[in-house]
CSV table of C-alpha atoms in Angstrom, one decimal:
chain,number,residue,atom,x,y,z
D,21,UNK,CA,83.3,64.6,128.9
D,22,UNK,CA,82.1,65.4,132.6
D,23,UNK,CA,79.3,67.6,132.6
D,24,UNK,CA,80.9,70.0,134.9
D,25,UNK,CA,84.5,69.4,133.0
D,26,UNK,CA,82.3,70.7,129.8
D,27,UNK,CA,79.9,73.5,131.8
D,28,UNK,CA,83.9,74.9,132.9
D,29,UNK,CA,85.4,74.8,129.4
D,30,UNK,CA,82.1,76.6,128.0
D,31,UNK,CA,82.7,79.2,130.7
D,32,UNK,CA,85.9,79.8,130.0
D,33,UNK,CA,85.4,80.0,126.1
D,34,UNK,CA,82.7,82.8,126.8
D,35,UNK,CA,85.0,84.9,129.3
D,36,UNK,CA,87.7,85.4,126.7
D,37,UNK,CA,85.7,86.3,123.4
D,38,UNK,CA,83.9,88.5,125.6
D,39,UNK,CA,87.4,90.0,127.3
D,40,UNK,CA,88.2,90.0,123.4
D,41,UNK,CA,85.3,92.0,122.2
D,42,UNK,CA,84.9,94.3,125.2
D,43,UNK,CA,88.1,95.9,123.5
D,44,UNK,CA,86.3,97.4,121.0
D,45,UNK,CA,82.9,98.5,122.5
D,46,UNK,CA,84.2,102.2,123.4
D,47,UNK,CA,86.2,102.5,120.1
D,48,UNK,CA,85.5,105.9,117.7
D,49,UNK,CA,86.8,106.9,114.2
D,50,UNK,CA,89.4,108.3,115.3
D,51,UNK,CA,91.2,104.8,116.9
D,52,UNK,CA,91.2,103.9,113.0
D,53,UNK,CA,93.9,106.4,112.3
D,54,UNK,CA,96.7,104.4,112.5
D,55,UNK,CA,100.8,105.6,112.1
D,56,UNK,CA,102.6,108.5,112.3
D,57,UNK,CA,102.1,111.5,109.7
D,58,UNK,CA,105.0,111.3,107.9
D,59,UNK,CA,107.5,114.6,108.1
D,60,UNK,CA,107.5,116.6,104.7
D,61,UNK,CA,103.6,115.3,103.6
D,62,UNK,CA,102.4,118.8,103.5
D,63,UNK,CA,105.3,119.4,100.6
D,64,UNK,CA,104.4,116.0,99.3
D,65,UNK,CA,101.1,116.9,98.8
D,66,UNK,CA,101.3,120.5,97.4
D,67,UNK,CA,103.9,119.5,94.9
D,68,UNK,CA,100.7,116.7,93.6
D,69,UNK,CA,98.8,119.3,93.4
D,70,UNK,CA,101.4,121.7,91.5
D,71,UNK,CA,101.4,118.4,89.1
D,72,UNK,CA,97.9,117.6,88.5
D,73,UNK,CA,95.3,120.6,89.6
D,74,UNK,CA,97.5,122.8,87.8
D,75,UNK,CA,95.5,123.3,85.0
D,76,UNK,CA,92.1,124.7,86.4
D,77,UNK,CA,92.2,128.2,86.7
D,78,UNK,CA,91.6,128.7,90.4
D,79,UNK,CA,94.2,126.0,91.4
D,80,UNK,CA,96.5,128.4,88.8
D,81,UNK,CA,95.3,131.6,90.5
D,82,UNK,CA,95.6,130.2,94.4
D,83,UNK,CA,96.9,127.2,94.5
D,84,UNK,CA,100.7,128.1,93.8
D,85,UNK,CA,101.8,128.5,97.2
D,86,UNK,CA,101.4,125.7,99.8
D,87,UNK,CA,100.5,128.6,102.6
D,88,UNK,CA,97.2,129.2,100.4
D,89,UNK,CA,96.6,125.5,101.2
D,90,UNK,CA,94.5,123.7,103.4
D,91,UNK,CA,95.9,120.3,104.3
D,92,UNK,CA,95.2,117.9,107.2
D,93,UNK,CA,94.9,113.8,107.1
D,94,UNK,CA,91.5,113.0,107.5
D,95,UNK,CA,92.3,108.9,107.9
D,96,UNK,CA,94.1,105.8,107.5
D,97,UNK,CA,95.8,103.1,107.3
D,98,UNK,CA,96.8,99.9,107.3
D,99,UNK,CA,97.4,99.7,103.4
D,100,UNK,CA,96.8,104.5,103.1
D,101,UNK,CA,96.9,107.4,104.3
D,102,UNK,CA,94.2,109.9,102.8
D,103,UNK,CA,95.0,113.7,103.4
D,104,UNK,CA,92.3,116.6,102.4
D,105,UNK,CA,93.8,119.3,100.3
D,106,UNK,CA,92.0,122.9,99.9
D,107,UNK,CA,91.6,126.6,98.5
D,108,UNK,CA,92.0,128.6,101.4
D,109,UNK,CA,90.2,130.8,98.7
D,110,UNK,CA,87.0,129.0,97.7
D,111,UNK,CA,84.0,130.3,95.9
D,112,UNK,CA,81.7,127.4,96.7
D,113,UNK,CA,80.6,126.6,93.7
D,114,UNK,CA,84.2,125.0,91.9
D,115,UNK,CA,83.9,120.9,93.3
D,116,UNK,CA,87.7,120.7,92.4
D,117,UNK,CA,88.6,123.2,95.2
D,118,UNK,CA,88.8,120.7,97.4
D,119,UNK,CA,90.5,117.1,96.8
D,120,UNK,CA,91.5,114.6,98.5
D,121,UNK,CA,95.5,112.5,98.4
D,122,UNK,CA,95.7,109.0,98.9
D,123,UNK,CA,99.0,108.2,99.8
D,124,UNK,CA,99.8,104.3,99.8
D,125,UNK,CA,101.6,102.0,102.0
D,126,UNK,CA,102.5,98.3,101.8
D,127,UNK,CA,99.4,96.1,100.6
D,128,UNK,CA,98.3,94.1,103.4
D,129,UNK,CA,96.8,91.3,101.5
D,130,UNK,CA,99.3,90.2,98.2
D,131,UNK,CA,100.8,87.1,96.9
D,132,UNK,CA,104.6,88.6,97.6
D,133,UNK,CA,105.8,87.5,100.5
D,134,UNK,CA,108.6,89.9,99.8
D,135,UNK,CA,106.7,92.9,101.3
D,136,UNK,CA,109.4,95.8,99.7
D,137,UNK,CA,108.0,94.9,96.2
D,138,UNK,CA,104.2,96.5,95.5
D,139,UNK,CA,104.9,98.0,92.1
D,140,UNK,CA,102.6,95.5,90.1
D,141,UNK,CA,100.0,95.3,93.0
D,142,UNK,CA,99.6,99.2,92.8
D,143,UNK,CA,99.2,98.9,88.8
D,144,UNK,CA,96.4,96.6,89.3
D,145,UNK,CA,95.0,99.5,91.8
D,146,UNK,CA,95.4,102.4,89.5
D,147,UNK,CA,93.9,100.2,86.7
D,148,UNK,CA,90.7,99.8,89.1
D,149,UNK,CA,90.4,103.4,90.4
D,150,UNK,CA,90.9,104.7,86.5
D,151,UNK,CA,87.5,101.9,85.9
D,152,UNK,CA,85.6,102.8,88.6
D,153,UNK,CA,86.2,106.4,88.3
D,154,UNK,CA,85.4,106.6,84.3
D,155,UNK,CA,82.1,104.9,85.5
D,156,UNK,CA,81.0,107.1,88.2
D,157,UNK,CA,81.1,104.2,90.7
D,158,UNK,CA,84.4,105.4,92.7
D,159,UNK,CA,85.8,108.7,93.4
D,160,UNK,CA,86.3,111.1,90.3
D,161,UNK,CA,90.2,110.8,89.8
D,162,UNK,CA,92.1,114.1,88.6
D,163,UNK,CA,95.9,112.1,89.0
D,164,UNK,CA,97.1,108.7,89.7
D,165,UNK,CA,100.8,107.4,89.9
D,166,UNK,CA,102.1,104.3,92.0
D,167,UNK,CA,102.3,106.0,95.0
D,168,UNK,CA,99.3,108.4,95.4
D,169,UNK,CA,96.0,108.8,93.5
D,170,UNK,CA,94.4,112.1,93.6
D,171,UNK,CA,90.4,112.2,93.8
D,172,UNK,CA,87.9,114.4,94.1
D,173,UNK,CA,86.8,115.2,97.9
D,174,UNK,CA,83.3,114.6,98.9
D,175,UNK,CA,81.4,115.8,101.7
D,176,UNK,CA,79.8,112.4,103.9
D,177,UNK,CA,78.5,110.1,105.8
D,178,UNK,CA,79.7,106.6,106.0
D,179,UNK,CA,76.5,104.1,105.3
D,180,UNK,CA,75.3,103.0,108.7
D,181,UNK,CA,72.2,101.7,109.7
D,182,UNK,CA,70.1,104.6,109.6
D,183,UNK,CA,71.1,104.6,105.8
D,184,UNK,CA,69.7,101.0,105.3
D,185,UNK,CA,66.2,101.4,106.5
D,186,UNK,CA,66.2,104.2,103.7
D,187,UNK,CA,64.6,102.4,100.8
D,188,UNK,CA,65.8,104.8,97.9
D,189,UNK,CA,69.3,104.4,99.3
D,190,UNK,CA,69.1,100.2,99.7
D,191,UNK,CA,68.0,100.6,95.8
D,192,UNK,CA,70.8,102.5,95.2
D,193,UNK,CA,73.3,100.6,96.3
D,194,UNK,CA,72.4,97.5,94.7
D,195,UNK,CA,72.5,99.5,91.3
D,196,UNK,CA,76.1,100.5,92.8
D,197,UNK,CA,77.0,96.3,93.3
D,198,UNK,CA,75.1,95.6,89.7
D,199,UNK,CA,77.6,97.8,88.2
D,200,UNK,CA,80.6,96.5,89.9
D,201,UNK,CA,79.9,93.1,89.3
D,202,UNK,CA,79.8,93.8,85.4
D,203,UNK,CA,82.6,95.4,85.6
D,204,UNK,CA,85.1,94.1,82.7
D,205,UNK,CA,88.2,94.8,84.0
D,206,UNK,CA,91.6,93.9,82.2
D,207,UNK,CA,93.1,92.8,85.5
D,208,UNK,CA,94.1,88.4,86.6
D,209,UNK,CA,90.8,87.0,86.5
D,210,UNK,CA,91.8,84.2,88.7
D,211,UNK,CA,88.6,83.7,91.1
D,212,UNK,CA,90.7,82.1,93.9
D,213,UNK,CA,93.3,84.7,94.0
D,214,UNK,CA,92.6,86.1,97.2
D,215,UNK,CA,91.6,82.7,98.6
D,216,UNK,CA,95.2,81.5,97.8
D,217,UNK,CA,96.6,84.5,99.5
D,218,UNK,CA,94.7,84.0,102.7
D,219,UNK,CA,95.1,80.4,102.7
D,220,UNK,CA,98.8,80.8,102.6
D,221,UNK,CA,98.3,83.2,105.5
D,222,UNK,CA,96.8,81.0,107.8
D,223,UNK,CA,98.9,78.1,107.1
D,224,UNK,CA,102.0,80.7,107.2
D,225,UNK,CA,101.0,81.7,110.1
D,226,UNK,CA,99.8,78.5,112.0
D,227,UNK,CA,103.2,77.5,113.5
D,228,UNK,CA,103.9,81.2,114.8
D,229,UNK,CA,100.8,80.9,117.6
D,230,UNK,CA,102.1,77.0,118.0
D,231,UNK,CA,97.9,76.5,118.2
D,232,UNK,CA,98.1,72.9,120.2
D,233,UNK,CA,100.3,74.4,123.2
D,234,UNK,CA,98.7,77.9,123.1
D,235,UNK,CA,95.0,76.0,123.5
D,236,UNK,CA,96.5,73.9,126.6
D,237,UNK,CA,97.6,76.8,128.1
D,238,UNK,CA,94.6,79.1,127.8
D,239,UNK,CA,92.4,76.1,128.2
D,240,UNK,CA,90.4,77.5,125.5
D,241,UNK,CA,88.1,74.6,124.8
D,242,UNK,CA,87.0,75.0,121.1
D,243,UNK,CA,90.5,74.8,120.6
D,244,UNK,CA,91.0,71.5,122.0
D,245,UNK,CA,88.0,69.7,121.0
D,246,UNK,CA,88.4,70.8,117.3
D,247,UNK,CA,91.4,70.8,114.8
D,248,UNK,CA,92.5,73.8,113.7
D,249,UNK,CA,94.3,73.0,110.4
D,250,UNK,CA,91.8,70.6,108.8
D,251,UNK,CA,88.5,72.9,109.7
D,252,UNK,CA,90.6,75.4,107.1
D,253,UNK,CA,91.3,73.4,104.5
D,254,UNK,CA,87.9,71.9,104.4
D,255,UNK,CA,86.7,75.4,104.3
D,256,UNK,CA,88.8,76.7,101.9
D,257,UNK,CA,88.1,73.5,99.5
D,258,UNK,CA,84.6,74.1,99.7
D,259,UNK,CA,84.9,77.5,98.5
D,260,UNK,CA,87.7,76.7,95.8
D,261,UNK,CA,85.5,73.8,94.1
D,262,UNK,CA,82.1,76.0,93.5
D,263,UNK,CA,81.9,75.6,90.0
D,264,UNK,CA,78.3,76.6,90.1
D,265,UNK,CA,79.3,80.3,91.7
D,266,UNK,CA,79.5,82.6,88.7
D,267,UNK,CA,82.7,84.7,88.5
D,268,UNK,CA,82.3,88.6,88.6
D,269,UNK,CA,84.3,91.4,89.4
D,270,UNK,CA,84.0,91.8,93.3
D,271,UNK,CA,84.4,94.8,95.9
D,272,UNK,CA,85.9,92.4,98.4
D,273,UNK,CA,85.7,95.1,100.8
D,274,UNK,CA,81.7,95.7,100.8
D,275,UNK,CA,81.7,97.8,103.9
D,276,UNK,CA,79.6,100.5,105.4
D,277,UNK,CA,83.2,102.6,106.1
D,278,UNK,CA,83.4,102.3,102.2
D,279,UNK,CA,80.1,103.5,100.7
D,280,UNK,CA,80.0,107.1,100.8
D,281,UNK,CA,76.6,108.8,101.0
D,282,UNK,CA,76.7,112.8,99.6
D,283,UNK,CA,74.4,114.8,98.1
D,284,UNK,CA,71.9,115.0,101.6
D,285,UNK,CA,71.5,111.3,101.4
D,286,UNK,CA,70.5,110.8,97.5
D,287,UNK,CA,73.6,109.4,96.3
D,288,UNK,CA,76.2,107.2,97.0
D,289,UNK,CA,79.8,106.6,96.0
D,290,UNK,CA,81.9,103.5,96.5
D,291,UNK,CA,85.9,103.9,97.6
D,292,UNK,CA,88.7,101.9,98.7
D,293,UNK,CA,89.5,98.9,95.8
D,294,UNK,CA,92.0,97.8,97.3
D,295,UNK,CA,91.0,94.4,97.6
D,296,UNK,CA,89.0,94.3,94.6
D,297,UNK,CA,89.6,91.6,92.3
D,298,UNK,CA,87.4,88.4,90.9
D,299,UNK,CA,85.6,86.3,92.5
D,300,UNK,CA,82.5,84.7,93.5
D,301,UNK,CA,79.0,86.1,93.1
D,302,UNK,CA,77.6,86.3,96.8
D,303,UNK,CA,81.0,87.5,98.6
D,304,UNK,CA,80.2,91.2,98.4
D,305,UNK,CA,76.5,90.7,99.4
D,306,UNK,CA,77.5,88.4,102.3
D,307,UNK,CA,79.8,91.2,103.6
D,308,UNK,CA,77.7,93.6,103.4
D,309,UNK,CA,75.0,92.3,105.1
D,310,UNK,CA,77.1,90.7,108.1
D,311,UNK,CA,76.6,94.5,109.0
D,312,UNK,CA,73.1,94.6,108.6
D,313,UNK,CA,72.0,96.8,111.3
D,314,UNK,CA,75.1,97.4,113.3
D,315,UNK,CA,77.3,100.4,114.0
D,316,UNK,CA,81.0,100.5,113.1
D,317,UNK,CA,82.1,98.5,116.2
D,318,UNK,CA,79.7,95.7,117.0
D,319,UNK,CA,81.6,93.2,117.1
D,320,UNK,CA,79.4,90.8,119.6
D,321,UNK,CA,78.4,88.2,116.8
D,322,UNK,CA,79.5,88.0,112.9
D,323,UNK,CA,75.8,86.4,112.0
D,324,UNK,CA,73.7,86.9,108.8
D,325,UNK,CA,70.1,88.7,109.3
D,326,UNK,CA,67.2,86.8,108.5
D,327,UNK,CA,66.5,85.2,105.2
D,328,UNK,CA,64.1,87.9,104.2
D,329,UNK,CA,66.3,90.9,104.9
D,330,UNK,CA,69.1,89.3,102.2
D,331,UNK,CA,66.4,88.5,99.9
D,332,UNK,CA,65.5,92.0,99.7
D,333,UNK,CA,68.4,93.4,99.2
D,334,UNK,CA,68.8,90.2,96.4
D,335,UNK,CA,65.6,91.5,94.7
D,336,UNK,CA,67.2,94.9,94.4
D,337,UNK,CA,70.3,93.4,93.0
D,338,UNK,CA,68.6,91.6,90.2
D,339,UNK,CA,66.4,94.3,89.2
D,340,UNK,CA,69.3,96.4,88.9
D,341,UNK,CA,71.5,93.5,86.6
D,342,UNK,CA,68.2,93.0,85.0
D,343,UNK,CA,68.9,96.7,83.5
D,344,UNK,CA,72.2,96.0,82.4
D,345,UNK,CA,71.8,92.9,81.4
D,346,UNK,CA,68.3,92.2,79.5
D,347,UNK,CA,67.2,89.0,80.7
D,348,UNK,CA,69.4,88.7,83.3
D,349,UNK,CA,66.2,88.1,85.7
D,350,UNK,CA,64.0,85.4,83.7
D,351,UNK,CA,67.8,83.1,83.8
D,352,UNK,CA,67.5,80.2,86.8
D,353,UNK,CA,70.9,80.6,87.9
D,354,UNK,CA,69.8,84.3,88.3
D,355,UNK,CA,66.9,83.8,91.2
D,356,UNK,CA,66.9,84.6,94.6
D,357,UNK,CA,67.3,81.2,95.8
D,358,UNK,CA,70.9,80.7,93.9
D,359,UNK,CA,71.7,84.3,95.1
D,360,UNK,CA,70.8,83.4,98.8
D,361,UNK,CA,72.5,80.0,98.5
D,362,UNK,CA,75.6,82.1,97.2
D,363,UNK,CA,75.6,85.2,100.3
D,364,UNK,CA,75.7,81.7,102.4
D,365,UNK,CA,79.1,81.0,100.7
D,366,UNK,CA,79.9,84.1,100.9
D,367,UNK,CA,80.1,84.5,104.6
D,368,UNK,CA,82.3,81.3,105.0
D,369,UNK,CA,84.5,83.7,102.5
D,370,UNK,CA,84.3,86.7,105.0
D,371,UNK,CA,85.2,84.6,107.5
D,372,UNK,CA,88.3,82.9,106.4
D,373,UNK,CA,89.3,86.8,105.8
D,374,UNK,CA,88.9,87.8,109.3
D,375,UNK,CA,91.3,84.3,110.1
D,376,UNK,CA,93.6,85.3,107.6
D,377,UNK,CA,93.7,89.1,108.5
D,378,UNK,CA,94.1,88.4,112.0
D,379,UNK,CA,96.3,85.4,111.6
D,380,UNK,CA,98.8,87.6,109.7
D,381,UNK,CA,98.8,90.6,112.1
D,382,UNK,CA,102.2,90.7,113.6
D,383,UNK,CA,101.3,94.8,115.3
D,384,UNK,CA,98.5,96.8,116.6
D,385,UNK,CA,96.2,98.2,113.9
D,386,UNK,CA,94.8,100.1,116.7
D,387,UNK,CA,97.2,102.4,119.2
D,388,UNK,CA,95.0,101.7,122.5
D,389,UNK,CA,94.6,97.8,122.1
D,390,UNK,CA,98.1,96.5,122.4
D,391,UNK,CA,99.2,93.4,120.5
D,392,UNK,CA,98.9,90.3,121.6
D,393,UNK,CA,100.0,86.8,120.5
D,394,UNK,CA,97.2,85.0,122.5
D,395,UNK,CA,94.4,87.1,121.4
D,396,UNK,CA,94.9,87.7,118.2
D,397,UNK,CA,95.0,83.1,117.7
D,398,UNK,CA,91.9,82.8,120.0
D,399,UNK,CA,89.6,85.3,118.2
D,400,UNK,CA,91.3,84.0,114.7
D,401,UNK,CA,89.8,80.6,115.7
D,402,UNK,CA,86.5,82.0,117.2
D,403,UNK,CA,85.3,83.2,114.4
């Protein structure tokens, strides 16, 4: 190719990720709270509470009329809607004074393509959230049903990256990921179930952006020079054929907006197991670390840190299996190096998630950036 011909494409590549990414640089919590409130949720929510808080004495004594109730949504959702229920008349020392209502919506990410269904996908929820909550990994749960699970409400900060140069919290969260992924739980244990699901996204979804006129048209060179279709299916066989990647019980969501830090910093509490379901060793890690020293919405590169920086956090990990697991450290396929080598295959996994999610978005998750067909299948590829 001309020099010039390839200096132009290169340009041209640059000015729309960055037009892409400039979307998000001035974005704030509050973007994230996506839908309507839906009419009637106050009444929805005071009659959960009437159902499940009714047998602690204060909830008896003040929580029997909705006016004596606190209730605003605090966020969500593309898959919930979580709402913060209160004792107008709190003493301040009674934790279940205040609660928190998770209201679902359609699973984003499921094997039914017929979207009215989620009975069975909400049972695999509730089964996780009554886990994780018996452990004291999740939120404390005082009621759960198809539709809603009521949880204890903690006072927060989301882990960012003033949280991960904090050495007793980076321990701490480890411990958290040991204990998730020994986590026995009597769910599918099929490893590639969500790799099916996003492979059948993408390939779903390839047709819709009709990729080979859409990359004429924008003249978006990494589009042209590269085929689509066969990058993803060499990507997702690499992934699928990893015999060598133990199986545990994965987060899939291993996020800063999901680790909870209370108690002034000293503890932290996991939420949001949506996605969770087994997988490979390395995916939560990976994820985690692609926002290694970033806030909420830097979006400018979807790079690991350095080697050393995941091989701390490894370290941690392994100390903390090593004390459920006796012996889990002195085992080769245990070390830091198989780990690593693992987070590596783990981003490839993140990756194809962001393709998928974004290949399957058919609406704006996010009211001020509009939809649109030709952004959404030139970041899908650019990742």
């Amino acid at each position: 190719m001309n020099s010039n011909v390839s200096n132009k494409s290169d340009k041209n590549d640059s000015e729309w990720e960055e037009k892409f990414m400039k979307q998000f640089e001035n974005l704030t919590e509050d973007d994230l709270i996506r839908g309507k409130t839906p009419e009637g949720v106050e009444q929805l929510c005071f009659e959960l509470c009437q159902k499940y808080m009714s047998n602690y004495p204060r909830w008896q004594k003040y929580g029997n009329r909705i006016e004596n109730l606190n209730i605003y949504r605090i966020t969500g959702g593309l898959t919930n809607q979580l709402y913060y229920v209160g004792l107008k008349e709190k003493d301040g020392t009674s934790p279940e004074d205040e609660i928190t209502i998770k209201i679902h919506q359609v699973k984003y990410f499921k094997e039914d393509k017929d979207w009215r269904h989620d009975d069975h996908h909400r049972m695999t929820d509730m089964i996780i959230a009554i886990v994780v909550s018996e452990r004291k990994i999740g939120p404390k749960l005082y009621g759960v049903q198809p539709t809603a699970l009521i949880q204890a409400y903690y006072e927060n900060e989301q882990l960012r990256p003033k949280h991960q140069k904090n050495p007793k919290l980076l321990k701490r969260l480890a411990e958290r990921l040991a204990q998730i992924n020994s986590l026995d739980v009597p769910i599918n244990k099929d490893c590639n179930y969500l790799l099916n699901i996003m492979e059948t996204y993408i390939l779903e979804n390839y047709d819709r952006f009709d990729f080979e006129n859409l990359s004429k048209k924008l003249d978006i060179s990494f589009m042209l020079e590269n085929n689509f279709l066969t990058e993803i299916k060499l990507m997702i066989d690499f992934l699928r054929n990893r015999p060598d990647c133990p199986t545990v019980f994965c987060h899939n969501d291993f996020r800063g907006s999901n680790m909870l830090v209370i108690n002034q910093g000293e503890e932290i509490v996991l939420c949001d197991f949506e996605y969770s379901w087994y997988g490979k060793r390395g995916t939560d890690i990976a994820t985690f670390m692609l926002e290694w020293n970033r806030e909420l919405f830097d979006f400018k590169d979807f790079d690991l840190p350095d080697d050393e920086i995941i091989e701390n956090f490894i370290k941690l990990y392994i100390e903390a299996m090593n004390q459920l697991d006796p012996g889990y450290a002195s085992k080769e396929e245990n070390s830091v190096e198989r780990i690593l080598n693992e987070t590596k295959i783990g981003h490839l996994s993140a990756y194809l998630f962001f393709i998928a999610f974004l290949m399957n978005q058919r609406e704006s998750f996010i009211e001020s950036i509009p939809y649109n067909l030709e952004n959404q299948a030139v970041s899908s590829y650019a990742q």
